[in-house]
Structures are given as C-alpha cells and as structure tokens.
Coordinates of C-alpha atoms in Angstrom, one line a residue:
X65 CA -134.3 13.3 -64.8
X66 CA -135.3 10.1 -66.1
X67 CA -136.9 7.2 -64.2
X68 CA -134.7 3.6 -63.8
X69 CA -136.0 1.8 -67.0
X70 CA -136.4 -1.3 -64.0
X71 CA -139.6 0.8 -62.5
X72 CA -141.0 0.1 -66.1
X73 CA -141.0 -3.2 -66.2
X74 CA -144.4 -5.1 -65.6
X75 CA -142.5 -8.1 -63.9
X76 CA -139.5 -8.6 -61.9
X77 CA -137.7 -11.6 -60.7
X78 CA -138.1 -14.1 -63.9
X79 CA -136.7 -15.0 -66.6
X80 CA -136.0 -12.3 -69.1
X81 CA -137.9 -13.1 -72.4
X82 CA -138.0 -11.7 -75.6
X83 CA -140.6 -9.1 -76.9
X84 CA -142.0 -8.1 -80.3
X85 CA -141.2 -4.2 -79.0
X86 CA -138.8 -2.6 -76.4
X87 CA -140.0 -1.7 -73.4
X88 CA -141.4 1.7 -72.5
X89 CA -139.3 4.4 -71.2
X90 CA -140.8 6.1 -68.8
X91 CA -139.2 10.4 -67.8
X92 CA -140.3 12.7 -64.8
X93 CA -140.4 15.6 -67.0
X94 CA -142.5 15.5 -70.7
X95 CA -139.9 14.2 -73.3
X96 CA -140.4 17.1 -76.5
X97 CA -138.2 15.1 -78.4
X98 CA -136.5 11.9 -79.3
X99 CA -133.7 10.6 -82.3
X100 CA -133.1 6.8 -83.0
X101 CA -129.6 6.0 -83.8
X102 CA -129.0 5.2 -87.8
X103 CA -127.1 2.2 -87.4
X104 CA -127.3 1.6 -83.4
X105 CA -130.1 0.7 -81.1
X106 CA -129.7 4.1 -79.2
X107 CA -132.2 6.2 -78.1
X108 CA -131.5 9.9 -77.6
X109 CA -134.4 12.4 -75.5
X110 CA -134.5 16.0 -75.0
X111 CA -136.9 17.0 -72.3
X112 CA -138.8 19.9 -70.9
X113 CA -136.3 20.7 -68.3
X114 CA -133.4 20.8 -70.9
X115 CA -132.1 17.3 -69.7
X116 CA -131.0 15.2 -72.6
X117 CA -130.5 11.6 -72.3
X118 CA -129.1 8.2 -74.3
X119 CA -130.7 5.2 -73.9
X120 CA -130.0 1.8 -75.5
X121 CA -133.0 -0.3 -75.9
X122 CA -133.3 -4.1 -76.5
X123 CA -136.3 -6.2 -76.8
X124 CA -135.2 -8.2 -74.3
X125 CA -137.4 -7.8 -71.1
X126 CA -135.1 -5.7 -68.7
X127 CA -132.7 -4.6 -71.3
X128 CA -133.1 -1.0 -71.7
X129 CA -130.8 0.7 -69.9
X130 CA -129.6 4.7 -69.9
X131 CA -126.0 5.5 -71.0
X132 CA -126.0 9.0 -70.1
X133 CA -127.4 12.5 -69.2
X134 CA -126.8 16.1 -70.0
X135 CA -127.7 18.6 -68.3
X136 CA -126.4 21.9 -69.8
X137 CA -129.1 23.3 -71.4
X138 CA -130.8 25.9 -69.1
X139 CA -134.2 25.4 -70.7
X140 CA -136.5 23.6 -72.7
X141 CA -134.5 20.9 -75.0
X142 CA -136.8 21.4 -77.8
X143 CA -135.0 19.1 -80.8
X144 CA -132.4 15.8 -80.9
X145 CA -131.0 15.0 -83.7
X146 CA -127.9 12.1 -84.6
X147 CA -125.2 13.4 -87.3
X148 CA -125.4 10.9 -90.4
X149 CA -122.1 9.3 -88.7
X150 CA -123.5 8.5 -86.1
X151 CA -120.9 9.8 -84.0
X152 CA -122.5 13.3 -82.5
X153 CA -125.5 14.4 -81.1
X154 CA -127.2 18.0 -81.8
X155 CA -129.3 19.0 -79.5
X156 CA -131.4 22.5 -79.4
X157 CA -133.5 24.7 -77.1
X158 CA -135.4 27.3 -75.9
X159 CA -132.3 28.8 -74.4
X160 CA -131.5 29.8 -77.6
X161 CA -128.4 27.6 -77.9
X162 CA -126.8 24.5 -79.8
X163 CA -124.7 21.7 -78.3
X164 CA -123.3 18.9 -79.9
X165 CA -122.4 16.4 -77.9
X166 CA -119.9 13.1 -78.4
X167 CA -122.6 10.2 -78.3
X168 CA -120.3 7.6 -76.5
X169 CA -119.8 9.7 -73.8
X170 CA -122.4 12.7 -73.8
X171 CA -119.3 15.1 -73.8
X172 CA -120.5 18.0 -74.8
X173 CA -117.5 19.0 -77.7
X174 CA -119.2 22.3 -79.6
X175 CA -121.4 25.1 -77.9
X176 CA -123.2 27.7 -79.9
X177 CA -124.8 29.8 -76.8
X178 CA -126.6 32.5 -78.9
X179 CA -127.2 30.6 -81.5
X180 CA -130.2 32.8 -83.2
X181 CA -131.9 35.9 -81.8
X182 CA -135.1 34.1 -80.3
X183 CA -136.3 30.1 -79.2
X184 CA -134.9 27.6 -81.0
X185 CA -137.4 24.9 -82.1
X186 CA -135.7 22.6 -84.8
X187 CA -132.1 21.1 -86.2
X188 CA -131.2 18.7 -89.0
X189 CA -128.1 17.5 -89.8
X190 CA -127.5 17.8 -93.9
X191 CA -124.0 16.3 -94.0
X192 CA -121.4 15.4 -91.0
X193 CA -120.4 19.0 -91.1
X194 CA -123.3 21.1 -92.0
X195 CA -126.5 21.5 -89.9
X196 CA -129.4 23.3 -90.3
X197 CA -131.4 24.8 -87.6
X198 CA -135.1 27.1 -87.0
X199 CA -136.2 29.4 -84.8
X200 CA -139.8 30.6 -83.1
X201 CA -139.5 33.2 -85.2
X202 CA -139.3 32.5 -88.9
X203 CA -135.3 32.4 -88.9
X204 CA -133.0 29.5 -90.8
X205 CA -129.9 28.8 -90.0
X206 CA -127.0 26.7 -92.2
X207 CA -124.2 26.2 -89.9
X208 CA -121.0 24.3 -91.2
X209 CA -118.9 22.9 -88.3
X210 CA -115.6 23.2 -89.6
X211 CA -116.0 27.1 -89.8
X212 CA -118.1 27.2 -86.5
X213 CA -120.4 29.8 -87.7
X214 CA -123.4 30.1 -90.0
X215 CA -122.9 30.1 -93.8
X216 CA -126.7 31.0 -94.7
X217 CA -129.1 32.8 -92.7
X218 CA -132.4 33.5 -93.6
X219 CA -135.9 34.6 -92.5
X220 CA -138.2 33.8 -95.4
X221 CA -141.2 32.9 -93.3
X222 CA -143.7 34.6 -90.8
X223 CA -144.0 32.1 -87.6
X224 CA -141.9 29.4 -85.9
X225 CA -140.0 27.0 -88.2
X226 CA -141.5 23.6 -87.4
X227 CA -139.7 21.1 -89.4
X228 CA -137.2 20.4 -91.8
X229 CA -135.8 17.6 -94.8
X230 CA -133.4 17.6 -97.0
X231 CA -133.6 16.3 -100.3
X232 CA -131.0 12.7 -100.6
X233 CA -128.2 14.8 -102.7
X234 CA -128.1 17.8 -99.5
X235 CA -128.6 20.0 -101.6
X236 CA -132.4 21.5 -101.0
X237 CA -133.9 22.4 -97.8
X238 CA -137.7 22.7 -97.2
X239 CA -139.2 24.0 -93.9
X240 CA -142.9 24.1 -92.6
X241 CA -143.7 27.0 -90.6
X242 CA -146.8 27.9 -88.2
X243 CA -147.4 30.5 -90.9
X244 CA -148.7 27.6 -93.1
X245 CA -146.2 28.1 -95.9
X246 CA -143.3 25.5 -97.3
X247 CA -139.8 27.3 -97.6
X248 CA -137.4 26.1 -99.8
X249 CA -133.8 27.0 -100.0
X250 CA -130.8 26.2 -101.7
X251 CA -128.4 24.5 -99.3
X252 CA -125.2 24.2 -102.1
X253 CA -125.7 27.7 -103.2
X254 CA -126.5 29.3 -99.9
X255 CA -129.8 30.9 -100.7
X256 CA -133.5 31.2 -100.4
X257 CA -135.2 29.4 -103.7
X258 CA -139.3 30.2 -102.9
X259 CA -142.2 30.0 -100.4
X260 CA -145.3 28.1 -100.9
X261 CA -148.9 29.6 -100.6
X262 CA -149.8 29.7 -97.3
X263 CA -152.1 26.3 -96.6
X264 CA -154.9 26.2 -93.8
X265 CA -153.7 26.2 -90.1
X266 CA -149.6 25.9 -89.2
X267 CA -147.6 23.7 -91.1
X268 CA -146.4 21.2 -88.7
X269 CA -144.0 18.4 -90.4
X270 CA -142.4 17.1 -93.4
X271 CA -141.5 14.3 -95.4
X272 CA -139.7 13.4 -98.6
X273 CA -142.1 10.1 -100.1
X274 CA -141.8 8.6 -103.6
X275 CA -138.5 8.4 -104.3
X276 CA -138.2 11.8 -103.5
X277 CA -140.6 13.1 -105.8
X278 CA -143.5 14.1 -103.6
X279 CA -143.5 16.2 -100.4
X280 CA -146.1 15.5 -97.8
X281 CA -146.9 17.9 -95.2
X282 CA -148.9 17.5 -92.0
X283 CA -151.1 20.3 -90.8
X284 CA -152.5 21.6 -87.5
X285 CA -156.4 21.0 -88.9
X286 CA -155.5 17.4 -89.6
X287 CA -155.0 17.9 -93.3
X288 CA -151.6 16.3 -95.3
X289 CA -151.0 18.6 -98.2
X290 CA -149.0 17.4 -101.1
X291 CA -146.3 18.8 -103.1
X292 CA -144.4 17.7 -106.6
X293 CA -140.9 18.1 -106.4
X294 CA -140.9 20.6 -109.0
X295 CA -143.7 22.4 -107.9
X296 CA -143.4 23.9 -104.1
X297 CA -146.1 27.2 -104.9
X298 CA -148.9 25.4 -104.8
X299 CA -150.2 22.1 -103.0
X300 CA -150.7 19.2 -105.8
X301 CA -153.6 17.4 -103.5
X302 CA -154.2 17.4 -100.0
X303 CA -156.7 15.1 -98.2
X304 CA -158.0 16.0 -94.4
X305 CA -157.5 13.0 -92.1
X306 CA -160.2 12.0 -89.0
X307 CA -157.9 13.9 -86.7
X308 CA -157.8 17.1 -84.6
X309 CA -154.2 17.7 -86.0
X310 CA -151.5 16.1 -87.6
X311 CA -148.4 17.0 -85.2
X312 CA -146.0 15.1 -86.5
X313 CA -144.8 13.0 -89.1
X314 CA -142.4 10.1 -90.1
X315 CA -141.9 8.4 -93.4
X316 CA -141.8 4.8 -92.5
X317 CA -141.9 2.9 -96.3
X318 CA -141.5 4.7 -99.8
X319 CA -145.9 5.3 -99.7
X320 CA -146.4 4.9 -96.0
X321 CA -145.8 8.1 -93.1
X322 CA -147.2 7.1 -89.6
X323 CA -148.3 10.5 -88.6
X324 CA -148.8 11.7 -84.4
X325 CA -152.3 14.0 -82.8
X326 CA -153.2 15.9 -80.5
X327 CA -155.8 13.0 -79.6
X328 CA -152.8 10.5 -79.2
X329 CA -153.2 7.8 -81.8
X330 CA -150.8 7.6 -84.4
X331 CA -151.8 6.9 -87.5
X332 CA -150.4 5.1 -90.7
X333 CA -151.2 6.3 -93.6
X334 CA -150.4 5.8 -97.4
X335 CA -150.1 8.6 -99.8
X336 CA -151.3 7.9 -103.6
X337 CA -153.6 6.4 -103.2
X338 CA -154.5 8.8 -100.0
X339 CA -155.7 6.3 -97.2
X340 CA -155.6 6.1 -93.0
X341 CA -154.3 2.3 -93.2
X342 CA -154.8 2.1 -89.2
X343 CA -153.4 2.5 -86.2
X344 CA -149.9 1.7 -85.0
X345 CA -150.3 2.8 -81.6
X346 CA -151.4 5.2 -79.0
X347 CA -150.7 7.1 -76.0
X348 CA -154.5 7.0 -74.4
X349 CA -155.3 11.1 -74.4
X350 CA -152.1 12.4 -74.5
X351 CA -151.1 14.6 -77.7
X352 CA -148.1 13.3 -79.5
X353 CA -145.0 15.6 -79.4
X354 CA -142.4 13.3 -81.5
X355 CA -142.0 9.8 -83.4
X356 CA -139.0 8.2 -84.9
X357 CA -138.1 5.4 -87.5
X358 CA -135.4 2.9 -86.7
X359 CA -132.8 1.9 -89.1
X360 CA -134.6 -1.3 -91.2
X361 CA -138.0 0.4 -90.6
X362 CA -139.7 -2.4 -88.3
X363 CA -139.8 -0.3 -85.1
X364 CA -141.5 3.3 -84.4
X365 CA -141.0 5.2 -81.6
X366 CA -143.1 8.1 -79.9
X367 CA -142.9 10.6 -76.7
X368 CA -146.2 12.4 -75.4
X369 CA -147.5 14.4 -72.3
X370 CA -147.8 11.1 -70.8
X371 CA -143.7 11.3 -70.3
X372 CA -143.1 7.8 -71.7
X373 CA -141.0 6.8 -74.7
X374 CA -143.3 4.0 -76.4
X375 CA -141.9 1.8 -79.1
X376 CA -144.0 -0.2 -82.0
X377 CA -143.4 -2.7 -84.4
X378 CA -144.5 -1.2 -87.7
X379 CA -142.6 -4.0 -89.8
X380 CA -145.9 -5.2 -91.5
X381 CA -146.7 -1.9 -92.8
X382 CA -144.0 -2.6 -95.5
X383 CA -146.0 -5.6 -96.8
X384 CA -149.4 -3.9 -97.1
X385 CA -150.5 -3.2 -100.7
X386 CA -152.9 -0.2 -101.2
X387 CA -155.1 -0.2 -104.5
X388 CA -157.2 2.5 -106.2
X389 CA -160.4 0.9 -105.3
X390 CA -162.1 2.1 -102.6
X391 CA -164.0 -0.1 -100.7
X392 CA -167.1 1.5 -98.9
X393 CA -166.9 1.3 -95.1
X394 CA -169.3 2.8 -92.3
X395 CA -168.0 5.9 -91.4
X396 CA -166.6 6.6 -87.9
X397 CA -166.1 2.8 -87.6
X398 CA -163.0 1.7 -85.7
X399 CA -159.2 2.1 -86.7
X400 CA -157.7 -1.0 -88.1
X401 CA -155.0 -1.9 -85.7
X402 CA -152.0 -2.7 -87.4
X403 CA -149.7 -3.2 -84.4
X404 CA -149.9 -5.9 -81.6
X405 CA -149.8 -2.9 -79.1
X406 CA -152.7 -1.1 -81.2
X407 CA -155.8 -0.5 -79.5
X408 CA -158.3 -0.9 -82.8
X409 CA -161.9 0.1 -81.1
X410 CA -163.4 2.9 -79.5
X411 CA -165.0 5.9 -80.9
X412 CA -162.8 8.5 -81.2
X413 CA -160.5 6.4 -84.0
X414 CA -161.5 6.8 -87.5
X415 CA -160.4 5.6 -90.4
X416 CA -161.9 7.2 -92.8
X417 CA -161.0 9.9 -94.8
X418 CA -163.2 13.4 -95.2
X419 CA -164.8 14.8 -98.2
X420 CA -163.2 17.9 -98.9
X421 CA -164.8 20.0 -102.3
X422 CA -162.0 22.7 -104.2
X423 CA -159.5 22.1 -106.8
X424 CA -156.7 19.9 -105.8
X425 CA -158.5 18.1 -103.3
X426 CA -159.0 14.1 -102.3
X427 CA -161.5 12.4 -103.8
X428 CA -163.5 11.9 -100.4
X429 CA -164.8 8.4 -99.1
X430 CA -163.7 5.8 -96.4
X431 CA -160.6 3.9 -96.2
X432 CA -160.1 0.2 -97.5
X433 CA -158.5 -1.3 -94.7
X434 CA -155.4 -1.2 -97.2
X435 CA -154.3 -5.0 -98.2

C-alpha cells in the first residue's frame, strides 16, 4: 500500500510552487520496480508485497497524485514495464505469473498465471504485441499476445535472467544473467543466436549505447563490460567503477548511462571515453533496486530499500562533453555532483576510475570531471 503523496510534502498550507524535480514518493513496502510512461508523466511501481501502482507526477509542489492500485499478484511484483503504446502495463512476479493491465484504469485485461516453471524476475515489451520475459532460473520467454502463448522458449543460461534490450529494429534480444554471461537470441526467427564468455560476478543490466553499436553491461563487482555489436563472445573493454556493484543501469544520452549500487549513489557515467562524470543522486545507504529515464531525458527516477521513489533532473548531462585527455585528480576525492539534489562530498563517493591490468581492459587513472 502506498503512502498519500501529501505525507511527503515538506510544507503544507502555501502556495504551491514549482520545482526543478517531482516530489518523492514515498511506499510502506520496498518498491523493486518502477516504469516511466513514454509519452505521459505516469509513474508505474511494483512492490514487494505484489501491489502495483500508477502515479502521475508533476513538479508542481503537491501535484503527485496516485491513479490506481492492483493488488492481484500474490507475491513479490518483481518487474513493470509500459507497452511502446503506451496503453498497457506488464507486470511480473515471484508468483510466477504475468498480468497486463489497461493503464487508464489498472484493469487487469490478460493473465498468464503459470507463466514459466520458477520466479519470474524480468519483462520487456519488443513490439505492442510481443513481450519478452526471464525467469530465476535461466529460462526466456517470447510471448506474442495475439496468440496468448509463447512463440520461443529457451534456456540458454545457468542463473536468473537479470535484464533485457532489444535492438531498435526488434529483432535481437540480449539478456544478462547471474551466471555472468550475455545471451543473445533471434527474436524474428525465434531462436537462440550465442552466449558470451562468462564475465566476473553476475551480470546485472544492459544497455544499447552508440547508436546501437556498443552494449554496455553492469556487473555485481562494479565493473561495466563492453560489447561491439557484432561481437557478443567476448567483452571489447570493460573498466571497474569505485563501486561495490553496479545494480542497475539506464542509458540516459547516446554516451551517457546513470548506473544504481549497492552503496546508493547513482552514478553517471560516459562510455568511450570510460569516465564516472558524477553523481546524479542518492538514496543515503540504501542499495538501489531500479532507475528509469523519462521521455526527453531530463528527469531520472530511482526506488531503494529506503521505500521512496526519488526523481532527478539529469537534463545537463546531455550538454557535458567528455575528451580523451585525462586530467589527473586525487584519488578517492569527492563525486562531482551533477544534480541540484546531489550530495557531491563525503568519503565513500569516488570518482575515479580503477586500474585494471589484462587484455581488453581500461586504461586506468581518475576521472576529468567530464566538461
């Protein structure tokens, strides 16, 4: 159940006023998940007590205001996801089951109850019909609405599936996997294409960066791994970040993923060159489950353990220019803050990058500050 947006506000009984960011959301259960809306400023949560939720959210003071609740799953909502139409919501959980819901009214219109044989833990919408979905146990699913079944099936990889992208044409899939491997499969021809050597740690997110021509992945260690389009076997580069993890991952510009921990900050950083820009913002000791990109790419939002929905005004990241030259900084200095909200002091935010010796690897040094 989710706390009266009002009980969030700092100030009541004023004028309302207008704010760089939307105000938090605040949840009485953890929030695993949250979705933006492509074209609407909707907000959609799945929580740890299988409650799923619509918010819209303004940055007006006062303005954020919840539409609706579902409560059907009967545990864990582990993944929310908005069809490219905007017009459904697909939800998953630990129940094993998928619902899609109407998002005007939170109807719930299509039910897949035993959906796969163990936990779900992922979905992505490829098209307005077909949707792809991964379990805790290795297995992919394809599922195409109009035939309300699944038209590939698959179970390529060792551990839980942990996240998923398609390529802009729908037509290849890639999945990270706690086994530390990148899957890719053929979504138009219904099959499994190749697995990736296994990296260090799980594999923990994805995203498509450089016109869709690199692959960057986020791992448990704290290490992004890199991937050519044409070449999924083997990691191109990978460089290890200052962090105990990276848990998840968003691409916010072309260069430019913001990138969650375990230690709560969330990070931007740019990929070729490979440098932590700063920090966009934080939930203070609380491990980041989720973040998500707005349409126009000028607001981030992210969940934690905290149970608040935070949102953060990345729009300057688009204007940052990132050169080759690497400007020496003292290491373990504080993360640049690149948000009003940003806390840019304390110890445990670095923004430099570690040294890390084998082929393949980073060139090792600190980070430039980026513009």
């Amino acid at each position: 159940m989710a706390v009266p947006a009002e009980e969030c506000s700092e100030a009541a009984g004023r004028e309302p006023r207008l704010r760089d960011t939307p105000e938090d959301i605040c949840f009485e259960a953890t929030a695993n998940a949250i979705a933006l809306h492509p074209a609407r400023p909707l907000l959609a949560a799945g929580d740890v007590d299988g409650d799923v939720y619509l918010y819209s959210y303004s940055c007006t003071e006062g303005e954020n205001r919840q539409l609706w609740s579902s409560g059907h799953h009967l545990k864990s909502c582990r993944d929310v996801a908005f069809s490219q139409d905007g017009q459904k919501l697909f939800t998953v959980s630990k129940d094993k089951s998928i619902h899609v819901l109407t998002v005007e009214e939170g109807r719930l219109e299509t039910r897949f109850p035993k959906a796969h044989s163990s936990a779900l833990n992922c979905v992505l919408p490829i098209d307005n019909h077909v949707f792809a979905t991964g379990d805790d146990d290795g297995a992919l699913k394809v599922w195409d609405l109009r035939k309300g079944d699944a038209v590939l099936e698959a179970r390529q990889q060792e551990e839980y599936i942990s996240a998923m992208a398609v390529d802009g044409n729908g037509k290849i899939l890639l999945t990270t996997s706690g086994d530390g491997t990148l899957g890719v499969f053929n979504v138009k021809r219904r099959r499994f294409e190749l697995l990736s050597e296994p990296q260090n740690g799980d594999l923990t997110s994805v995203a498509l960066l450089k016109r869709g021509k690199k692959v960057a992945c986020g791992s448990s260690e704290g290490t992004v791994y890199l991937f050519n389009w044409d070449g999924f076997g083997a990691a191109s580069d990978r460089f290890a970040l200052r962090a105990e993890s990276v848990d998840c991952m968003v691409p916010v510009t072309d260069s430019i993923v913001c990138v969650g921990s375990l230690d709560g900050v969330i990070r931007a950083v740019n990929v070729l060159p490979n440098r932590v820009l700063g920090c966009v913002g934080q939930h203070p000791g609380e491990p980041i489950e989720r973040l998500a990109v707005a349409p126009g790419g000028r607001l981030l939002a992210s969940c934690a353990h905290d149970q608040k929905v935070k949102f953060w005004d990345v729009s300057a990241l688009a204007g940052l220019v990132v050169d080759d030259y690497r400007r020496k900084k003292k290491r373990g200095g504080p993360l640049r803050a690149l948000s009003g909200k940003a806390a840019g002091s304390g110890p445990e935010f670095f923004a430099d990058l570690r040294d890390e010796a084998g082929p393949g690897a980073a060139a090792g040094g600190d980070s430039d500050g980026g513009d």
